[in-house]
Amino acid sequence: MGKLVIKDLWASAQSTEILKGINLEIDSNEVVALMGPNGSGKSTLAYVIMGHPAYKVTKGEIYYNDVNILELTTDERARLGLFLAMQNPYEINGVTNRDFIKQALDKRQTEKSRIVSYYKFAVKLDKAIEELKMDKDLADRYVNESFSGGEKKKNEILQMKMLEPSFSILDEIDSGLDVDAVRIVSENINELKEKNNMGLVVISHYHRLYEYIKPTRVVVLINGKIVKEGDSSLMDYIDKFGFDSIKKEAGIVDEVTLLETCAFKGAK
Ligand code: ADP
Ligand code: MG
């Protein structure tokens, strides 16, 4: 169970403002599809929720189950049950996948349960790898090093299955996955959602993923602001008409459109 509350969140990177007053509340019984054009701030929002050091929160609050998480480090946020499947997962040379996941799990446990549970851990890891139809060898290779794009994405979900977070943000988990892999990954995500009543924010540009992981709400982020929310019919609308009409509705004028308009007026 988990509830995420974001209040008037502003964030920047390298002194550029990216998020400009985000207000959002998500319950664990929800699946939120976070959509928006490239560069609108979706990944930034995900990183800021997890406490990525490249981003500075200049205003606002984020609460997870009534805890102000902006005061916590990334690992403390993870231990509260928050998880991010990254758009571009990092490679960690010299650390095996097995050790990486075991370490993360150990941090949540007591010394005693750690010793007792190694066998259980190994069995669970084998099972999770099998369920994701991953190559068994990936458990003992360095984290993401020389993994294919699809293997990296499956590896994020492997971590999710092992850590069993109460709230997950999946940032373009479907990019780089073939059609069968999208289905397999989605089935695994849905299973964990059902099992633990995990809250979900799903960022994707593709309908196929949302056919498997059905959103209960669609949130549209443009230029660092939430400009529209709706049910799944909003997704169909975006699929058909793109983000342009939503931009117009929200009174957002692209720089390119503005330049074109100026050039046109100048020419008259
Ligand atoms: P999205 O995920 O919606 O495609 P991002 O959150 O990745 O968008 O990026 C939003 C904007 O912020 C982009 O213009 C991007 O170039 C910029 N940006 C993101 N991260 C950084 C960073 N660490 N430093 C500077 N600019 C950044
Ligand atoms: Mg992104």
Short mmCIF file of C-alpha atoms and ligand atoms in Angstrom, two decimals:
data_model
loop_
_atom_site.label_atom_id
_atom_site.label_comp_id
_atom_site.label_asym_id
_atom_site.label_seq_id
_atom_site.Cartn_x
_atom_site.Cartn_y
_atom_site.Cartn_z
CA MET A 1 0.00 0.00 0.00
CA GLY A 2 1.29 3.47 -0.77
CA LYS A 3 0.15 6.96 -1.51
CA LEU A 4 2.29 9.48 -3.34
CA VAL A 5 1.43 13.16 -3.01
CA ILE A 6 3.25 15.81 -5.03
CA LYS A 7 2.54 19.46 -4.19
CA ASP A 8 3.58 22.42 -6.35
CA LEU A 9 6.87 20.79 -7.34
CA TRP A 10 9.48 22.88 -9.14
CA ALA A 11 12.83 21.39 -10.14
CA SER A 12 15.82 22.36 -12.23
CA ALA A 13 19.05 20.92 -13.62
CA GLN A 14 22.10 23.00 -14.50
CA SER A 15 20.05 26.10 -13.65
CA THR A 16 17.37 25.27 -16.25
CA GLU A 17 13.89 24.98 -14.86
CA ILE A 18 12.35 21.67 -15.98
CA LEU A 19 9.41 20.99 -13.65
CA LYS A 20 7.16 23.99 -13.15
CA GLY A 21 4.59 23.41 -10.44
CA ILE A 22 3.51 19.75 -10.53
CA ASN A 23 0.50 18.73 -8.43
CA LEU A 24 -0.32 15.02 -8.43
CA GLU A 25 -1.78 12.45 -6.03
CA ILE A 26 -1.54 8.74 -6.74
CA ASP A 27 -2.99 5.90 -4.69
CA SER A 28 -1.66 2.35 -4.73
CA ASN A 29 -4.84 1.07 -6.38
CA GLU A 30 -4.12 3.26 -9.42
CA VAL A 31 -2.19 2.78 -12.64
CA VAL A 32 -1.25 6.21 -13.94
CA ALA A 33 -0.11 6.58 -17.54
CA LEU A 34 2.25 9.56 -17.63
CA MET A 35 2.37 10.85 -21.18
CA GLY A 36 3.88 13.83 -22.93
CA PRO A 37 6.12 14.82 -25.84
CA ASN A 38 9.88 14.18 -25.74
CA GLY A 39 11.63 16.54 -23.37
CA SER A 40 8.51 17.49 -21.41
CA GLY A 41 9.98 16.39 -18.06
CA LYS A 42 8.63 12.86 -17.51
CA SER A 43 12.00 11.28 -16.67
CA THR A 44 12.96 14.32 -14.61
CA LEU A 45 9.83 13.88 -12.49
CA ALA A 46 10.71 10.20 -11.99
CA TYR A 47 14.30 11.09 -11.01
CA VAL A 48 13.20 13.85 -8.65
CA ILE A 49 10.82 11.47 -6.87
CA MET A 50 13.77 9.10 -6.33
CA GLY A 51 16.19 11.89 -5.33
CA HIS A 52 18.64 11.93 -8.26
CA PRO A 53 21.45 14.37 -7.34
CA ALA A 54 21.49 16.03 -10.80
CA TYR A 55 18.16 17.71 -10.08
CA LYS A 56 17.49 20.49 -7.61
CA VAL A 57 14.06 20.90 -6.09
CA THR A 58 13.53 24.63 -5.88
CA LYS A 59 9.99 24.55 -4.49
CA GLY A 60 7.29 22.13 -3.39
CA GLU A 61 6.85 18.91 -1.48
CA ILE A 62 6.64 15.16 -2.11
CA TYR A 63 5.07 12.84 0.44
CA TYR A 64 5.01 9.06 0.39
CA ASN A 65 2.61 7.66 2.95
CA ASP A 66 2.72 11.01 4.74
CA VAL A 67 6.54 11.00 4.97
CA ASN A 68 8.23 14.04 3.43
CA ILE A 69 10.63 12.17 1.15
CA LEU A 70 12.51 15.24 -0.07
CA GLU A 71 14.38 15.07 3.24
CA LEU A 72 15.47 11.48 2.57
CA THR A 73 18.37 10.00 0.58
CA THR A 74 17.67 7.81 -2.46
CA ASP A 75 18.32 4.57 -0.56
CA GLU A 76 16.01 5.69 2.25
CA ARG A 77 13.29 6.35 -0.34
CA ALA A 78 13.88 2.88 -1.83
CA ARG A 79 13.59 1.33 1.61
CA LEU A 80 10.22 3.04 2.04
CA GLY A 81 9.08 1.01 -0.98
CA LEU A 82 9.67 3.36 -3.93
CA PHE A 83 11.21 1.95 -7.10
CA LEU A 84 12.23 3.35 -10.47
CA ALA A 85 12.79 1.29 -13.60
CA MET A 86 15.07 3.66 -15.50
CA GLN A 87 14.70 4.72 -19.12
CA ASN A 88 18.44 4.23 -19.58
CA PRO A 89 19.67 1.77 -16.95
CA TYR A 90 23.25 2.24 -15.73
CA GLU A 91 25.99 -0.34 -16.21
CA ILE A 92 27.86 -1.28 -13.03
CA ASN A 93 31.17 -2.83 -13.86
CA GLY A 94 32.57 -5.29 -11.31
CA VAL A 95 29.28 -5.98 -9.49
CA THR A 96 27.25 -9.02 -10.49
CA ASN A 97 23.51 -8.82 -10.83
CA ARG A 98 23.16 -11.42 -8.08
CA ASP A 99 25.30 -9.46 -5.60
CA PHE A 100 23.64 -6.17 -6.52
CA ILE A 101 20.13 -7.45 -5.81
CA LYS A 102 21.23 -9.38 -2.70
CA GLN A 103 22.89 -6.26 -1.28
CA ALA A 104 19.78 -4.20 -1.89
CA LEU A 105 17.63 -6.81 -0.16
CA ASP A 106 20.07 -7.20 2.74
CA LYS A 107 19.84 -3.50 3.50
CA ARG A 108 16.20 -4.07 4.38
CA GLN A 109 16.82 -7.03 6.63
CA THR A 110 18.36 -7.84 9.99
CA GLU A 111 21.69 -9.69 10.27
CA LYS A 112 19.91 -12.86 11.42
CA SER A 113 17.37 -13.07 8.60
CA ARG A 114 20.18 -12.39 6.12
CA ILE A 115 21.99 -15.61 7.03
CA VAL A 116 18.84 -17.70 7.04
CA SER A 117 17.55 -16.39 3.75
CA TYR A 118 20.40 -16.93 1.24
CA TYR A 119 18.93 -20.18 -0.08
CA LYS A 120 15.48 -18.59 -0.35
CA PHE A 121 17.01 -15.66 -2.20
CA ALA A 122 18.75 -17.90 -4.75
CA VAL A 123 15.55 -19.87 -5.41
CA LYS A 124 13.52 -16.67 -5.80
CA LEU A 125 16.10 -15.18 -8.19
CA ASP A 126 16.12 -18.32 -10.38
CA LYS A 127 12.32 -18.31 -10.48
CA ALA A 128 12.13 -14.59 -11.36
CA ILE A 129 14.67 -15.02 -14.17
CA GLU A 130 12.67 -17.92 -15.55
CA GLU A 131 9.38 -16.02 -15.34
CA LEU A 132 10.92 -13.14 -17.31
CA LYS A 133 12.36 -15.60 -19.83
CA MET A 134 15.83 -14.19 -19.31
CA ASP A 135 19.09 -15.99 -19.90
CA LYS A 136 20.20 -17.67 -16.62
CA ASP A 137 23.78 -16.42 -17.11
CA LEU A 138 22.62 -12.82 -16.66
CA ALA A 139 22.44 -13.38 -12.88
CA ASP A 140 26.20 -13.71 -12.66
CA ARG A 141 27.23 -11.09 -15.17
CA TYR A 142 28.06 -7.51 -14.19
CA VAL A 143 24.95 -5.33 -13.88
CA ASN A 144 23.82 -4.39 -17.40
CA GLU A 145 27.36 -4.56 -18.81
CA SER A 146 27.12 -5.51 -22.50
CA PHE A 147 23.45 -6.41 -22.03
CA SER A 148 21.25 -5.80 -25.08
CA GLY A 149 18.69 -2.98 -24.84
CA GLY A 150 15.93 -5.51 -24.17
CA GLU A 151 17.97 -7.39 -21.57
CA LYS A 152 18.59 -4.14 -19.69
CA LYS A 153 14.87 -3.43 -19.58
CA LYS A 154 14.05 -6.95 -18.40
CA ASN A 155 16.77 -6.55 -15.79
CA GLU A 156 14.97 -3.53 -14.31
CA ILE A 157 11.85 -5.67 -13.90
CA LEU A 158 13.94 -8.49 -12.42
CA GLN A 159 15.07 -6.05 -9.72
CA MET A 160 11.45 -4.98 -9.19
CA LYS A 161 10.33 -8.59 -8.79
CA MET A 162 13.05 -9.25 -6.24
CA LEU A 163 12.66 -6.05 -4.22
CA GLU A 164 8.83 -6.07 -4.30
CA PRO A 165 8.34 -2.30 -3.97
CA SER A 166 5.01 -0.84 -2.92
CA PHE A 167 5.16 1.90 -5.57
CA SER A 168 6.92 1.72 -8.94
CA ILE A 169 7.64 4.17 -11.71
CA LEU A 170 8.36 2.48 -15.02
CA ASP A 171 10.12 4.86 -17.41
CA GLU A 172 9.75 3.65 -21.01
CA ILE A 173 10.12 0.04 -19.91
CA ASP A 174 8.93 -1.10 -23.33
CA SER A 175 11.58 0.66 -25.42
CA GLY A 176 13.96 -1.89 -26.88
CA LEU A 177 11.65 -4.84 -26.16
CA ASP A 178 10.35 -7.07 -28.94
CA VAL A 179 6.61 -7.87 -29.10
CA ASP A 180 6.88 -11.07 -27.06
CA ALA A 181 9.09 -9.41 -24.47
CA VAL A 182 6.58 -6.55 -24.02
CA ARG A 183 3.90 -9.15 -23.25
CA ILE A 184 6.12 -11.12 -20.85
CA VAL A 185 7.31 -8.00 -19.01
CA SER A 186 3.74 -6.66 -18.76
CA GLU A 187 2.45 -9.96 -17.35
CA ASN A 188 5.15 -9.89 -14.69
CA ILE A 189 4.35 -6.27 -13.78
CA ASN A 190 0.61 -7.00 -13.56
CA GLU A 191 1.24 -10.04 -11.39
CA LEU A 192 3.28 -8.04 -8.89
CA LYS A 193 0.73 -5.25 -8.91
CA GLU A 194 -2.04 -7.72 -8.01
CA LYS A 195 0.06 -9.51 -5.41
CA ASN A 196 1.18 -6.42 -3.49
CA ASN A 197 -1.36 -3.80 -4.53
CA MET A 198 1.62 -1.89 -5.93
CA GLY A 199 1.02 1.69 -7.11
CA LEU A 200 2.18 2.27 -10.67
CA VAL A 201 3.22 5.18 -12.85
CA VAL A 202 3.79 3.97 -16.39
CA ILE A 203 5.64 6.24 -18.83
CA SER A 204 5.39 5.12 -22.45
CA HIS A 205 4.74 6.41 -25.94
CA TYR A 206 3.21 3.17 -27.12
CA HIS A 207 -0.32 1.90 -27.04
CA ARG A 208 0.76 -1.73 -26.98
CA LEU A 209 2.08 -1.48 -23.40
CA TYR A 210 -1.09 0.20 -22.20
CA GLU A 211 -3.14 -2.59 -23.75
CA TYR A 212 -1.45 -4.98 -21.32
CA ILE A 213 -1.06 -2.64 -18.32
CA LYS A 214 -4.39 -0.85 -18.30
CA PRO A 215 -4.20 2.69 -16.91
CA THR A 216 -6.90 3.89 -14.55
CA ARG A 217 -5.86 7.50 -15.22
CA VAL A 218 -3.95 9.36 -17.91
CA VAL A 219 -1.85 12.40 -17.00
CA VAL A 220 -0.33 14.62 -19.70
CA LEU A 221 2.86 16.54 -18.94
CA ILE A 222 3.95 19.30 -21.33
CA ASN A 223 6.79 21.78 -20.75
CA GLY A 224 7.09 20.73 -17.11
CA LYS A 225 3.41 21.21 -16.29
CA ILE A 226 0.46 18.84 -16.03
CA VAL A 227 -1.89 20.22 -18.63
CA LYS A 228 -4.56 17.55 -18.83
CA GLU A 229 -5.87 14.49 -17.00
CA GLY A 230 -8.47 11.96 -17.99
CA ASP A 231 -9.46 8.31 -18.27
CA SER A 232 -8.05 5.89 -20.84
CA SER A 233 -10.04 7.56 -23.64
CA LEU A 234 -7.53 10.44 -23.42
CA MET A 235 -4.84 7.98 -24.53
CA ASP A 236 -6.83 7.06 -27.62
CA TYR A 237 -7.27 10.75 -28.35
CA ILE A 238 -3.49 11.35 -28.11
CA ASP A 239 -2.85 8.32 -30.28
CA LYS A 240 -5.10 9.75 -32.96
CA PHE A 241 -4.34 13.46 -32.83
CA GLY A 242 -0.94 13.71 -31.12
CA PHE A 243 -0.15 16.30 -28.45
CA ASP A 244 -0.73 19.32 -30.69
CA SER A 245 -4.40 19.82 -29.94
CA ILE A 246 -3.75 19.45 -26.20
CA LYS A 247 -1.02 22.09 -26.50
CA LYS A 248 -3.42 24.42 -28.29
CA GLU A 249 -6.13 23.80 -25.71
CA ALA A 250 -3.66 24.63 -22.93
CA GLY A 251 -2.47 27.74 -24.78
CA ILE A 252 1.07 26.39 -25.24
CA VAL A 253 2.88 27.80 -28.22
CA ASP A 254 5.95 25.92 -29.48
CA GLU A 255 9.08 27.96 -30.13
CA VAL A 256 9.07 26.68 -33.73
CA THR A 257 5.42 27.65 -34.23
CA LEU A 258 6.15 31.06 -32.72
CA LEU A 259 9.12 31.60 -35.06
CA GLU A 260 7.05 30.45 -38.04
CA THR A 261 4.26 32.86 -37.08
CA CYS A 262 6.72 35.75 -36.65
CA ALA A 263 8.35 34.95 -40.01
CA PHE A 264 4.93 34.79 -41.67
CA LYS A 265 3.84 38.11 -40.18
CA GLY A 266 7.16 39.68 -41.08
CA ALA A 267 6.74 38.54 -44.65
CA LYS A 268 3.33 40.13 -45.01
P1 ADP B 1 11.16 13.36 -21.09
O1 ADP B 1 11.49 12.21 -20.20
O2 ADP B 1 9.77 13.86 -20.94
O3 ADP B 1 11.48 13.09 -22.53
P2 ADP B 1 13.30 14.69 -19.63
O4 ADP B 1 12.79 14.75 -18.24
O5 ADP B 1 14.33 13.64 -19.92
O6 ADP B 1 12.07 14.58 -20.66
O7 ADP B 1 13.93 16.09 -20.02
C1 ADP B 1 13.21 17.31 -19.90
C2 ADP B 1 14.10 18.46 -20.30
O8 ADP B 1 15.11 18.67 -19.31
C3 ADP B 1 14.85 18.24 -21.61
O9 ADP B 1 14.93 19.46 -22.29
C4 ADP B 1 16.22 17.79 -21.15
O10 ADP B 1 17.23 18.13 -22.09
C5 ADP B 1 16.41 18.56 -19.86
N1 ADP B 1 17.24 17.81 -18.88
C6 ADP B 1 16.93 16.63 -18.33
N2 ADP B 1 17.91 16.23 -17.49
C7 ADP B 1 18.85 17.20 -17.51
C8 ADP B 1 20.09 17.37 -16.84
N3 ADP B 1 20.56 16.46 -15.97
N4 ADP B 1 20.81 18.49 -17.12
C9 ADP B 1 20.34 19.41 -17.98
N5 ADP B 1 19.16 19.31 -18.63
C10 ADP B 1 18.41 18.22 -18.40
MG MG B 2 12.25 10.31 -20.62
#
